[in-house]
């Protein structure tokens, strides 16, 4: 391992461990040269690695600011259940079901699911991570497709029930991402801190035969989440 890679690894360890806090400045290049007994070029190579990997942001004339890496990465293009996502998270993760009902949906939900007379399961769940309530998921599922759903299934995993118990294959989703003002109810249900905006992800989820069965409105506190995707520039 080269000298600049060792510096990179040491700084990264301190950032991940919390020894260097988010939104604070790293020591200056001159200070890092003294700390690691390294040349300016070596220090800059290490900082560029941190920059390219998304751990710092360089501000001209100010130095290198440590970015907040304690965010949950939600795949934009994937279809992943929260239970599956939990495996990538650290600390205590809890799902709190605040609503589970069978109901006749209003016009907006009927349009979203392309239904008229069908009943839906309406499920509302709070996601608590490391003691903070920071996600509010509201699901509408076509009852004629997702038969026999229970409160316990909603508390455990909707997708696990659909795929393992019903034997249906979930295939793809269409998603819309916006930023919205938090309602009074959402402020009461979530630990909003000083935030009054939420990231809103609307998902339309389909089975492998292209049957639309679920419409979800997921609200996220903006400081804790990043939405990731993979994109490659196509040949022109």
Coordinates of C-alpha atoms in Angstrom, one line a residue:
X1 CA 0.0 0.0 0.0
X2 CA 1.4 3.4 -1.0
X3 CA 1.8 6.3 1.5
X4 CA -1.2 8.3 0.2
X5 CA -3.4 5.2 0.4
X6 CA -2.4 4.7 4.0
X7 CA -3.3 8.4 4.7
X8 CA -6.6 7.9 2.9
X9 CA -7.4 4.7 5.0
X10 CA -6.5 6.4 8.3
X11 CA -8.6 9.5 7.5
X12 CA -11.5 7.3 6.3
X13 CA -11.4 5.2 9.5
X14 CA -11.6 8.4 11.6
X15 CA -14.5 9.7 9.6
X16 CA -16.4 6.4 9.8
X17 CA -15.7 6.1 13.5
X18 CA -16.9 9.6 14.1
X19 CA -13.6 10.9 15.4
X20 CA -13.9 13.5 12.6
X21 CA -17.5 14.8 12.6
X22 CA -19.7 15.6 9.6
X23 CA -19.8 19.2 8.5
X24 CA -16.4 19.9 10.1
X25 CA -13.1 20.8 8.3
X26 CA -10.3 18.3 7.9
X27 CA -6.9 19.6 9.0
X28 CA -5.3 21.8 6.3
X29 CA -2.9 20.3 3.8
X30 CA 0.1 21.8 5.7
X31 CA -1.2 20.2 8.9
X32 CA -1.7 16.9 7.3
X33 CA 1.8 17.0 5.9
X34 CA 3.1 17.4 9.4
X35 CA 0.8 14.7 10.9
X36 CA 1.7 12.1 8.4
X37 CA 5.2 13.2 7.6
X38 CA 4.3 13.4 3.9
X39 CA 4.7 15.6 0.9
X40 CA 2.0 18.0 -0.3
X41 CA 1.5 15.9 -3.4
X42 CA 1.0 12.7 -1.3
X43 CA -1.5 14.5 0.9
X44 CA -3.4 15.8 -2.1
X45 CA -3.6 12.3 -3.6
X46 CA -5.2 11.0 -0.4
X47 CA -7.7 13.9 -0.2
X48 CA -8.6 13.4 -3.9
X49 CA -9.5 9.8 -3.1
X50 CA -11.7 10.9 -0.2
X51 CA -13.3 13.5 -2.6
X52 CA -13.9 11.0 -5.4
X53 CA -15.4 8.5 -3.0
X54 CA -17.9 11.0 -1.6
X55 CA -16.5 11.5 1.9
X56 CA -15.4 15.2 1.6
X57 CA -16.1 18.3 -0.4
X58 CA -13.3 20.7 -1.2
X59 CA -14.2 24.4 -0.7
X60 CA -11.7 26.8 -2.3
X61 CA -10.1 29.0 0.3
X62 CA -11.7 27.1 3.2
X63 CA -10.5 23.5 3.1
X64 CA -12.0 20.1 3.0
X65 CA -15.5 19.6 4.6
X66 CA -16.4 16.2 5.8
X67 CA -19.8 15.1 4.4
X68 CA -22.5 13.2 6.3
X69 CA -22.0 9.5 5.4
X70 CA -24.6 8.3 7.9
X71 CA -27.4 8.2 5.3
X72 CA -29.4 5.2 4.2
X73 CA -28.9 4.5 0.5
X74 CA -32.2 3.8 -1.2
X75 CA -31.9 2.3 -4.7
X76 CA -34.0 4.4 -7.0
X77 CA -34.3 1.9 -9.8
X78 CA -34.5 -1.2 -7.6
X79 CA -37.5 -2.8 -5.9
X80 CA -36.3 -3.5 -2.3
X81 CA -38.3 -4.1 0.8
X82 CA -37.4 -2.3 4.0
X83 CA -36.7 -5.7 5.7
X84 CA -34.1 -6.4 3.0
X85 CA -32.7 -3.0 3.4
X86 CA -32.3 -3.5 7.1
X87 CA -29.5 -5.9 6.5
X88 CA -27.3 -3.0 5.3
X89 CA -28.1 -0.8 8.3
X90 CA -26.4 -0.5 11.6
X91 CA -28.1 -0.1 15.0
X92 CA -31.6 -0.9 16.1
X93 CA -34.3 -0.8 13.3
X94 CA -38.0 -1.0 14.1
X95 CA -41.2 -0.9 12.2
X96 CA -44.3 0.6 13.9
X97 CA -47.6 -0.1 12.2
X98 CA -49.9 2.8 12.9
X99 CA -52.7 1.8 10.5
X100 CA -53.9 -1.4 9.0
X101 CA -57.3 -1.4 7.4
X102 CA -59.4 -2.8 4.5
X103 CA -61.3 0.1 2.8
X104 CA -62.8 1.5 -0.4
X105 CA -60.2 3.9 -1.7
X106 CA -60.9 7.5 -2.7
X107 CA -60.7 8.7 -6.2
X108 CA -57.0 9.6 -6.1
X109 CA -56.0 6.1 -5.0
X110 CA -58.3 4.5 -7.5
X111 CA -56.6 6.4 -10.3
X112 CA -53.2 5.5 -8.9
X113 CA -54.0 1.8 -8.9
X114 CA -56.3 1.9 -12.0
X115 CA -59.2 0.3 -10.1
X116 CA -62.8 1.2 -9.5
X117 CA -64.8 -1.1 -7.2
X118 CA -62.0 -3.1 -5.7
X119 CA -61.1 -2.8 -2.0
X120 CA -57.6 -2.1 -0.9
X121 CA -55.4 -2.7 2.1
X122 CA -54.3 0.6 3.6
X123 CA -51.1 0.3 5.6
X124 CA -49.2 3.1 7.4
X125 CA -45.9 2.3 9.0
X126 CA -43.2 4.4 10.8
X127 CA -39.6 3.3 10.3
X128 CA -37.5 4.0 13.4
X129 CA -33.7 3.8 13.1
X130 CA -31.4 4.1 16.0
X131 CA -34.2 5.5 18.1
X132 CA -35.3 8.1 15.6
X133 CA -38.6 8.0 13.6
X134 CA -37.5 9.2 10.2
X135 CA -39.5 7.4 7.5
X136 CA -43.3 7.2 7.1
X137 CA -44.5 4.6 4.6
X138 CA -48.1 4.6 3.4
X139 CA -49.1 1.6 1.2
X140 CA -52.2 0.9 -0.8
X141 CA -52.5 -2.7 -2.1
X142 CA -55.1 -4.1 -4.3
X143 CA -57.0 -6.6 -2.1
X144 CA -58.1 -8.8 -5.0
X145 CA -54.5 -9.5 -5.8
X146 CA -52.8 -9.4 -2.4
X147 CA -55.3 -11.7 -0.6
X148 CA -55.3 -12.5 3.1
X149 CA -52.8 -9.9 4.2
X150 CA -52.6 -9.5 8.0
X151 CA -51.4 -6.9 10.5
X152 CA -48.5 -9.2 11.3
X153 CA -47.5 -9.4 7.7
X154 CA -47.5 -5.6 7.5
X155 CA -45.3 -5.5 10.6
X156 CA -42.9 -8.1 9.2
X157 CA -42.6 -7.6 5.4
X158 CA -45.3 -7.1 2.7
X159 CA -43.0 -8.3 0.0
X160 CA -42.1 -11.5 1.9
X161 CA -45.7 -12.3 2.3
X162 CA -46.5 -11.6 -1.4
X163 CA -43.6 -13.6 -2.8
X164 CA -43.2 -16.4 -0.3
X165 CA -46.8 -17.0 0.9
X166 CA -48.8 -16.0 -2.2
X167 CA -46.1 -17.1 -4.7
X168 CA -46.4 -13.9 -6.7
X169 CA -43.3 -12.5 -8.4
X170 CA -42.7 -8.7 -7.9
X171 CA -40.9 -7.4 -11.0
X172 CA -40.5 -3.7 -11.3
X173 CA -41.6 -0.2 -10.1
X174 CA -42.1 3.2 -11.4
X175 CA -41.0 5.9 -9.0
X176 CA -41.5 9.7 -8.6
X177 CA -39.3 11.7 -6.2
X178 CA -40.2 15.2 -5.0
X179 CA -39.7 17.3 -2.0
X180 CA -42.8 18.3 -0.1
X181 CA -43.8 20.3 3.0
X182 CA -44.5 18.1 6.0
X183 CA -48.1 18.0 7.3
X184 CA -49.0 18.5 10.9
X185 CA -49.7 14.8 11.2
X186 CA -46.3 13.9 9.8
X187 CA -44.6 16.3 12.2
X188 CA -46.3 14.5 15.0
X189 CA -45.5 11.0 13.8
X190 CA -41.9 11.6 12.8
X191 CA -38.9 13.1 14.7
X192 CA -38.5 16.1 12.4
X193 CA -36.0 18.1 14.4
X194 CA -36.0 21.6 12.7
X195 CA -36.9 20.3 9.3
X196 CA -40.3 21.1 7.7
X197 CA -39.7 19.4 4.4
X198 CA -39.7 15.7 3.5
X199 CA -38.5 13.7 0.5
X200 CA -41.5 12.1 -1.0
X201 CA -41.1 8.9 -3.1
X202 CA -44.3 7.6 -4.8
X203 CA -43.9 4.1 -6.1
X204 CA -46.2 2.1 -8.5
X205 CA -45.2 -1.5 -8.1
X206 CA -45.9 -4.3 -10.7
X207 CA -45.9 -8.1 -10.8
X208 CA -44.0 -9.9 -13.6
X209 CA -47.1 -10.0 -15.7
X210 CA -47.2 -6.2 -15.6
X211 CA -50.1 -6.1 -13.1
X212 CA -50.1 -3.0 -10.9
X213 CA -50.8 -4.1 -7.3
X214 CA -49.3 -1.5 -5.0
X215 CA -49.1 2.3 -4.7
X216 CA -46.8 3.6 -2.0
X217 CA -46.2 7.1 -0.7
X218 CA -42.9 7.1 1.3
X219 CA -41.8 10.2 3.2
X220 CA -38.2 10.6 4.4
X221 CA -36.5 13.1 6.7
X222 CA -34.1 14.8 4.3
X223 CA -30.9 14.8 6.4
X224 CA -30.7 11.0 6.8
X225 CA -31.2 9.7 3.3
X226 CA -29.7 9.7 -0.1
X227 CA -31.2 8.1 -3.2
X228 CA -28.8 6.2 -5.4
X229 CA -28.8 4.8 -8.9
X230 CA -26.3 3.6 -11.5
X231 CA -26.1 5.4 -14.8
X232 CA -23.9 4.9 -17.8
X233 CA -23.5 7.3 -20.7
X234 CA -24.7 5.5 -23.9
X235 CA -22.8 5.6 -27.1
X236 CA -24.1 8.2 -29.5

